């Protein structure tokens, strides 16, 4: 055998990047390093939020067990521990939505129903959002509503246990509270989402309680079920059935009517805030249709060389977008969705136009109106447009332009692969490898064309007699 020093060895891979690609890589490297540092800070913060959530979950689970098992003393102590821990949690770990951690929101909903469960047995009323905010002002409307809806389900479970001991009076009180809650929630226009699905469970809780009362009334030693009128704090009342007629006077008689079981005024205020949010959401959705369409048309113009028209459309799109900034500032939760999608489309057009004219990639400092996710989404989509440009350049046998396209996509892929992508960006970046592979194939085809060949060799195992246009089919067929 030959010694290693005399064996033939393959050459090292040909460098992918020319001077152009190296310059572009240096330009993006600094920005991506800064973004990676920001991501690391966000990761540390996310870990701190998860740690805070776990610190809340342990005593909260003990409180839930105590409430369900009837050990209110243990539940009260555990719940006080939850409140103490929540009050000590730094405010920066509990931002408003959409930045708030979903697990934290779920824990806050559980706190609402646990405290509401305890309060119901102490004062017979539904817990208010104001009383929760007095302790720690961190709950939003959706978390409060989700919590009281969960409370309705928990009262249904409690009623089953009381039915075993024939405690009809307690079941009636639970039914009254859940009906009162349903009476105020029915005025809400819940959009399709988590709250809508949770709200549907309230009617099942009422049906369960009504069934229990009916079944209790069938027992030989149980008094007839009585229907109490539920009077709201503002004087509104739900319909109620009266008791049987008095044996002597023959007049209908009702139980004492429970008043103020829910704070209707507070629910009206919550409903108004949610309606205002929905109105703003509709305005943003409608208002961002034109900017997104203009951005798409601008990309269309860039592909056809109409850079002036593309510039005008992108400027018009941004002018229309700026009209909606006050709404986004007032409702930050509206930024994800239509607004961010349109900005991402605009970023794609702006990045593509600049790349075509200057062969550079704009940085985030050049596009300060974008957040990190919108910018990165635009950069990833840019590679798709560059891929289309590469195909058009290949039809003109312009090898230099195709190589620039390949190097640009390669640089973007190399830099973004060093970052941790979340959500939809992770799916988008997966297409970068496919784009690179296609461009490399185009480069190879052009290299063959320059060498005088018109196509690649046939695949291994193909028939030597097959003609290029025959498709492997015989003459008779």
Short mmCIF file of N, CA, C and O in Angstrom, two decimals, residues 140-215:
data_model
loop_
_atom_site.label_atom_id
_atom_site.label_comp_id
_atom_site.label_asym_id
_atom_site.label_seq_id
_atom_site.Cartn_x
_atom_site.Cartn_y
_atom_site.Cartn_z
N UNK A 140 -55.37 40.73 33.00
CA UNK A 140 -56.06 41.41 31.91
C UNK A 140 -57.48 40.86 31.77
O UNK A 140 -57.85 39.91 32.46
N UNK A 141 -58.25 41.45 30.88
CA UNK A 141 -59.67 41.08 30.76
C UNK A 141 -59.85 39.61 30.39
O UNK A 141 -60.70 38.92 30.93
N UNK A 142 -59.05 39.14 29.43
CA UNK A 142 -59.20 37.76 28.96
C UNK A 142 -58.87 36.77 30.08
O UNK A 142 -59.53 35.73 30.21
N UNK A 143 -57.87 37.07 30.88
CA UNK A 143 -57.50 36.17 31.98
C UNK A 143 -58.58 36.15 33.05
O UNK A 143 -58.89 35.09 33.61
N UNK A 144 -59.18 37.31 33.32
CA UNK A 144 -60.26 37.34 34.31
C UNK A 144 -61.46 36.54 33.81
O UNK A 144 -62.03 35.72 34.54
N UNK A 145 -61.86 36.76 32.57
CA UNK A 145 -63.01 36.04 32.03
C UNK A 145 -62.74 34.55 31.96
O UNK A 145 -63.61 33.73 32.28
N UNK A 146 -61.54 34.17 31.54
CA UNK A 146 -61.20 32.76 31.51
C UNK A 146 -61.25 32.14 32.90
O UNK A 146 -61.69 30.99 33.07
N UNK A 147 -60.83 32.90 33.90
CA UNK A 147 -60.85 32.39 35.27
C UNK A 147 -62.25 32.19 35.81
O UNK A 147 -62.55 31.17 36.45
N UNK A 148 -63.16 33.15 35.58
CA UNK A 148 -64.52 33.01 36.13
C UNK A 148 -65.30 31.94 35.36
O UNK A 148 -66.19 31.29 35.93
N UNK A 149 -64.98 31.73 34.09
CA UNK A 149 -65.61 30.64 33.34
C UNK A 149 -65.16 29.29 33.90
O UNK A 149 -65.96 28.36 34.05
N UNK A 150 -63.87 29.19 34.23
CA UNK A 150 -63.37 27.96 34.85
C UNK A 150 -64.03 27.76 36.22
O UNK A 150 -64.33 26.62 36.61
N UNK A 151 -64.29 28.85 36.92
CA UNK A 151 -64.98 28.76 38.22
C UNK A 151 -66.36 28.12 38.05
O UNK A 151 -66.78 27.32 38.90
N UNK A 152 -67.06 28.48 36.97
CA UNK A 152 -68.37 27.89 36.73
C UNK A 152 -68.27 26.37 36.60
O UNK A 152 -69.11 25.63 37.11
N UNK A 153 -67.24 25.89 35.91
CA UNK A 153 -67.07 24.44 35.77
C UNK A 153 -66.73 23.80 37.11
O UNK A 153 -67.20 22.70 37.42
N UNK A 154 -65.91 24.47 37.91
CA UNK A 154 -65.55 23.93 39.22
C UNK A 154 -66.76 23.85 40.14
O UNK A 154 -66.91 22.91 40.93
N UNK A 155 -67.66 24.83 40.05
CA UNK A 155 -68.88 24.79 40.86
C UNK A 155 -69.77 23.63 40.43
O UNK A 155 -70.48 23.04 41.26
N UNK A 156 -69.76 23.31 39.14
CA UNK A 156 -70.51 22.15 38.68
C UNK A 156 -69.97 20.87 39.30
O UNK A 156 -70.74 19.98 39.70
N UNK A 157 -68.65 20.75 39.38
CA UNK A 157 -68.05 19.57 40.01
C UNK A 157 -68.36 19.52 41.50
O UNK A 157 -68.63 18.45 42.06
N UNK A 158 -68.31 20.70 42.14
CA UNK A 158 -68.64 20.77 43.56
C UNK A 158 -70.09 20.33 43.82
O UNK A 158 -70.39 19.62 44.79
N UNK A 159 -70.99 20.74 42.92
CA UNK A 159 -72.41 20.43 43.10
C UNK A 159 -72.68 18.93 43.06
O UNK A 159 -73.58 18.44 43.73
N UNK A 160 -71.90 18.21 42.28
CA UNK A 160 -72.07 16.75 42.24
C UNK A 160 -71.81 16.15 43.61
O UNK A 160 -72.55 15.28 44.09
N UNK A 161 -70.75 16.63 44.25
CA UNK A 161 -70.45 16.14 45.59
C UNK A 161 -71.54 16.48 46.59
O UNK A 161 -71.88 15.68 47.47
N UNK A 162 -72.10 17.70 46.46
CA UNK A 162 -73.17 18.09 47.38
C UNK A 162 -74.46 17.32 47.11
O UNK A 162 -75.26 17.10 48.01
N UNK A 163 -74.65 16.92 45.86
CA UNK A 163 -75.84 16.14 45.53
C UNK A 163 -75.81 14.79 46.23
O UNK A 163 -76.87 14.23 46.57
N UNK A 164 -74.63 14.26 46.46
CA UNK A 164 -74.53 12.98 47.16
C UNK A 164 -75.09 13.08 48.57
O UNK A 164 -75.75 12.17 49.07
N UNK A 165 -74.85 14.24 49.20
CA UNK A 165 -75.37 14.46 50.55
C UNK A 165 -76.71 15.20 50.55
O UNK A 165 -77.15 15.71 51.57
N UNK A 166 -77.32 15.31 49.37
CA UNK A 166 -78.65 15.92 49.21
C UNK A 166 -78.70 17.38 49.67
O UNK A 166 -79.68 17.83 50.25
N UNK A 167 -77.62 18.11 49.41
CA UNK A 167 -77.54 19.53 49.78
C UNK A 167 -78.10 20.37 48.63
O UNK A 167 -77.37 21.00 47.87
N UNK A 168 -79.41 20.38 48.51
CA UNK A 168 -80.06 21.07 47.39
C UNK A 168 -79.84 22.57 47.45
O UNK A 168 -79.68 23.23 46.42
N UNK A 169 -79.82 23.14 48.65
CA UNK A 169 -79.67 24.59 48.80
C UNK A 169 -78.35 25.07 48.20
O UNK A 169 -78.30 26.10 47.51
N UNK A 170 -77.25 24.35 48.44
CA UNK A 170 -75.95 24.76 47.91
C UNK A 170 -75.93 24.63 46.39
O UNK A 170 -75.34 25.47 45.69
N UNK A 171 -76.59 23.59 45.87
CA UNK A 171 -76.65 23.42 44.42
C UNK A 171 -77.41 24.58 43.79
O UNK A 171 -77.04 25.10 42.73
N UNK A 172 -78.49 25.02 44.45
CA UNK A 172 -79.26 26.14 43.93
C UNK A 172 -78.42 27.41 43.89
O UNK A 172 -78.47 28.18 42.92
N UNK A 173 -77.62 27.64 44.92
CA UNK A 173 -76.77 28.83 44.94
C UNK A 173 -75.74 28.79 43.81
O UNK A 173 -75.46 29.81 43.18
N UNK A 174 -75.18 27.61 43.56
CA UNK A 174 -74.23 27.47 42.46
C UNK A 174 -74.92 27.73 41.13
O UNK A 174 -74.39 28.43 40.26
N UNK A 175 -76.14 27.17 40.99
CA UNK A 175 -76.89 27.39 39.75
C UNK A 175 -77.18 28.88 39.56
O UNK A 175 -77.07 29.42 38.45
N UNK A 176 -77.56 29.56 40.64
CA UNK A 176 -77.87 30.99 40.54
C UNK A 176 -76.66 31.79 40.10
O UNK A 176 -76.76 32.68 39.24
N UNK A 177 -75.50 31.47 40.67
CA UNK A 177 -74.29 32.22 40.31
C UNK A 177 -73.90 31.97 38.85
O UNK A 177 -73.58 32.92 38.11
N UNK A 178 -73.94 30.73 38.43
CA UNK A 178 -73.55 30.41 37.06
C UNK A 178 -74.53 31.01 36.06
O UNK A 178 -74.14 31.50 34.99
N UNK A 179 -75.81 31.01 36.40
CA UNK A 179 -76.80 31.65 35.52
C UNK A 179 -76.59 33.16 35.45
O UNK A 179 -76.73 33.77 34.39
N UNK A 180 -76.24 33.75 36.59
CA UNK A 180 -75.98 35.18 36.59
C UNK A 180 -74.75 35.50 35.74
O UNK A 180 -74.73 36.48 34.99
N UNK A 181 -73.73 34.65 35.84
CA UNK A 181 -72.54 34.83 35.01
C UNK A 181 -72.89 34.68 33.53
O UNK A 181 -72.46 35.48 32.68
N UNK A 182 -73.68 33.67 33.20
CA UNK A 182 -74.10 33.48 31.82
C UNK A 182 -74.90 34.67 31.31
O UNK A 182 -74.79 35.06 30.14
N UNK A 183 -75.71 35.27 32.20
CA UNK A 183 -76.53 36.41 31.80
C UNK A 183 -75.72 37.61 31.37
O UNK A 183 -76.14 38.38 30.49
N UNK A 184 -74.55 37.82 31.99
CA UNK A 184 -73.72 38.96 31.58
C UNK A 184 -72.78 38.60 30.42
O UNK A 184 -72.45 39.45 29.60
N UNK A 185 -72.39 37.34 30.36
CA UNK A 185 -71.48 36.93 29.29
C UNK A 185 -72.17 36.85 27.94
O UNK A 185 -71.53 36.95 26.89
N UNK A 186 -73.49 36.64 27.95
CA UNK A 186 -74.21 36.48 26.68
C UNK A 186 -74.19 37.76 25.86
O UNK A 186 -74.38 37.74 24.64
N UNK A 187 -73.91 38.89 26.52
CA UNK A 187 -73.85 40.16 25.80
C UNK A 187 -72.52 40.35 25.08
O UNK A 187 -72.39 41.27 24.27
N UNK A 188 -71.55 39.49 25.36
CA UNK A 188 -70.23 39.62 24.74
C UNK A 188 -70.25 39.01 23.34
O UNK A 188 -70.91 38.01 23.10
N UNK A 189 -69.50 39.62 22.45
CA UNK A 189 -69.33 39.09 21.09
C UNK A 189 -67.94 38.47 21.01
O UNK A 189 -66.99 39.07 20.51
N UNK A 190 -67.82 37.23 21.52
CA UNK A 190 -66.52 36.57 21.54
C UNK A 190 -66.15 36.12 20.13
O UNK A 190 -66.93 35.48 19.43
N UNK A 191 -64.93 36.47 19.73
CA UNK A 191 -64.42 36.02 18.44
C UNK A 191 -63.99 34.57 18.54
O UNK A 191 -63.82 34.03 19.64
N UNK A 192 -63.83 33.93 17.42
CA UNK A 192 -63.32 32.55 17.43
C UNK A 192 -61.94 32.53 18.08
O UNK A 192 -61.04 33.23 17.65
N UNK A 193 -61.81 31.75 19.12
CA UNK A 193 -60.56 31.69 19.85
C UNK A 193 -60.75 31.00 21.18
O UNK A 193 -61.81 30.41 21.45
N UNK A 194 -59.76 31.08 22.05
CA UNK A 194 -59.83 30.38 23.35
C UNK A 194 -61.02 30.80 24.19
O UNK A 194 -61.70 29.96 24.78
N UNK A 195 -61.30 32.12 24.25
CA UNK A 195 -62.41 32.57 25.09
C UNK A 195 -63.75 32.08 24.57
O UNK A 195 -64.65 31.75 25.35
N UNK A 196 -63.90 32.02 23.27
CA UNK A 196 -65.16 31.54 22.69
C UNK A 196 -65.39 30.08 23.07
O UNK A 196 -66.51 29.70 23.46
N UNK A 197 -64.34 29.28 22.99
CA UNK A 197 -64.48 27.86 23.34
C UNK A 197 -64.75 27.70 24.83
O UNK A 197 -65.53 26.82 25.23
N UNK A 198 -64.13 28.53 25.64
CA UNK A 198 -64.37 28.45 27.08
C UNK A 198 -65.79 28.88 27.42
O UNK A 198 -66.44 28.28 28.30
N UNK A 199 -66.26 29.91 26.74
CA UNK A 199 -67.61 30.41 27.03
C UNK A 199 -68.66 29.34 26.75
O UNK A 199 -69.67 29.24 27.45
N UNK A 200 -68.44 28.53 25.74
CA UNK A 200 -69.40 27.47 25.42
C UNK A 200 -69.59 26.50 26.58
O UNK A 200 -70.63 25.84 26.69
N UNK A 201 -68.59 26.39 27.45
CA UNK A 201 -68.69 25.45 28.57
C UNK A 201 -69.64 25.94 29.66
O UNK A 201 -70.09 25.14 30.49
N UNK A 202 -69.96 27.25 29.66
CA UNK A 202 -70.84 27.77 30.70
C UNK A 202 -72.24 27.17 30.58
O UNK A 202 -72.86 26.80 31.58
N UNK A 203 -72.77 27.05 29.37
CA UNK A 203 -74.12 26.50 29.21
C UNK A 203 -74.17 25.03 29.64
O UNK A 203 -75.20 24.57 30.17
N UNK A 204 -73.05 24.32 29.46
CA UNK A 204 -73.03 22.94 29.92
C UNK A 204 -73.00 22.86 31.44
O UNK A 204 -73.56 21.94 32.04
N UNK A 205 -72.33 23.83 32.05
CA UNK A 205 -72.32 23.87 33.52
C UNK A 205 -73.72 24.14 34.05
O UNK A 205 -74.15 23.53 35.04
N UNK A 206 -74.46 25.04 33.40
CA UNK A 206 -75.83 25.32 33.83
C UNK A 206 -76.70 24.08 33.67
O UNK A 206 -77.48 23.73 34.58
N UNK A 207 -76.58 23.42 32.54
CA UNK A 207 -77.38 22.22 32.31
C UNK A 207 -77.07 21.15 33.36
O UNK A 207 -77.98 20.47 33.86
N UNK A 208 -75.81 21.03 33.71
CA UNK A 208 -75.43 20.03 34.71
C UNK A 208 -76.07 20.35 36.06
O UNK A 208 -76.58 19.47 36.75
N UNK A 209 -76.05 21.63 36.42
CA UNK A 209 -76.63 22.04 37.70
C UNK A 209 -78.15 21.86 37.68
O UNK A 209 -78.75 21.44 38.68
N UNK A 210 -78.79 22.20 36.57
CA UNK A 210 -80.24 22.03 36.46
C UNK A 210 -80.61 20.54 36.55
O UNK A 210 -81.61 20.18 37.18
N UNK A 211 -79.83 19.70 35.91
CA UNK A 211 -80.09 18.26 35.98
C UNK A 211 -79.97 17.75 37.41
O UNK A 211 -80.78 16.91 37.86
N UNK A 212 -78.97 18.24 38.13
CA UNK A 212 -78.80 17.81 39.52
C UNK A 212 -80.00 18.23 40.37
O UNK A 212 -80.49 17.45 41.20
N UNK A 213 -80.47 19.47 40.16
CA UNK A 213 -81.63 19.93 40.93
C UNK A 213 -82.87 19.11 40.60
O UNK A 213 -83.67 18.77 41.48
N UNK A 214 -83.03 18.80 39.31
CA UNK A 214 -84.19 17.99 38.91
C UNK A 214 -84.12 16.60 39.54
O UNK A 214 -85.11 16.08 40.08
N UNK A 215 -82.94 16.01 39.49
CA UNK A 215 -82.79 14.66 40.05
C UNK A 215 -82.98 14.67 41.57
O UNK A 215 -83.56 13.72 42.13
#
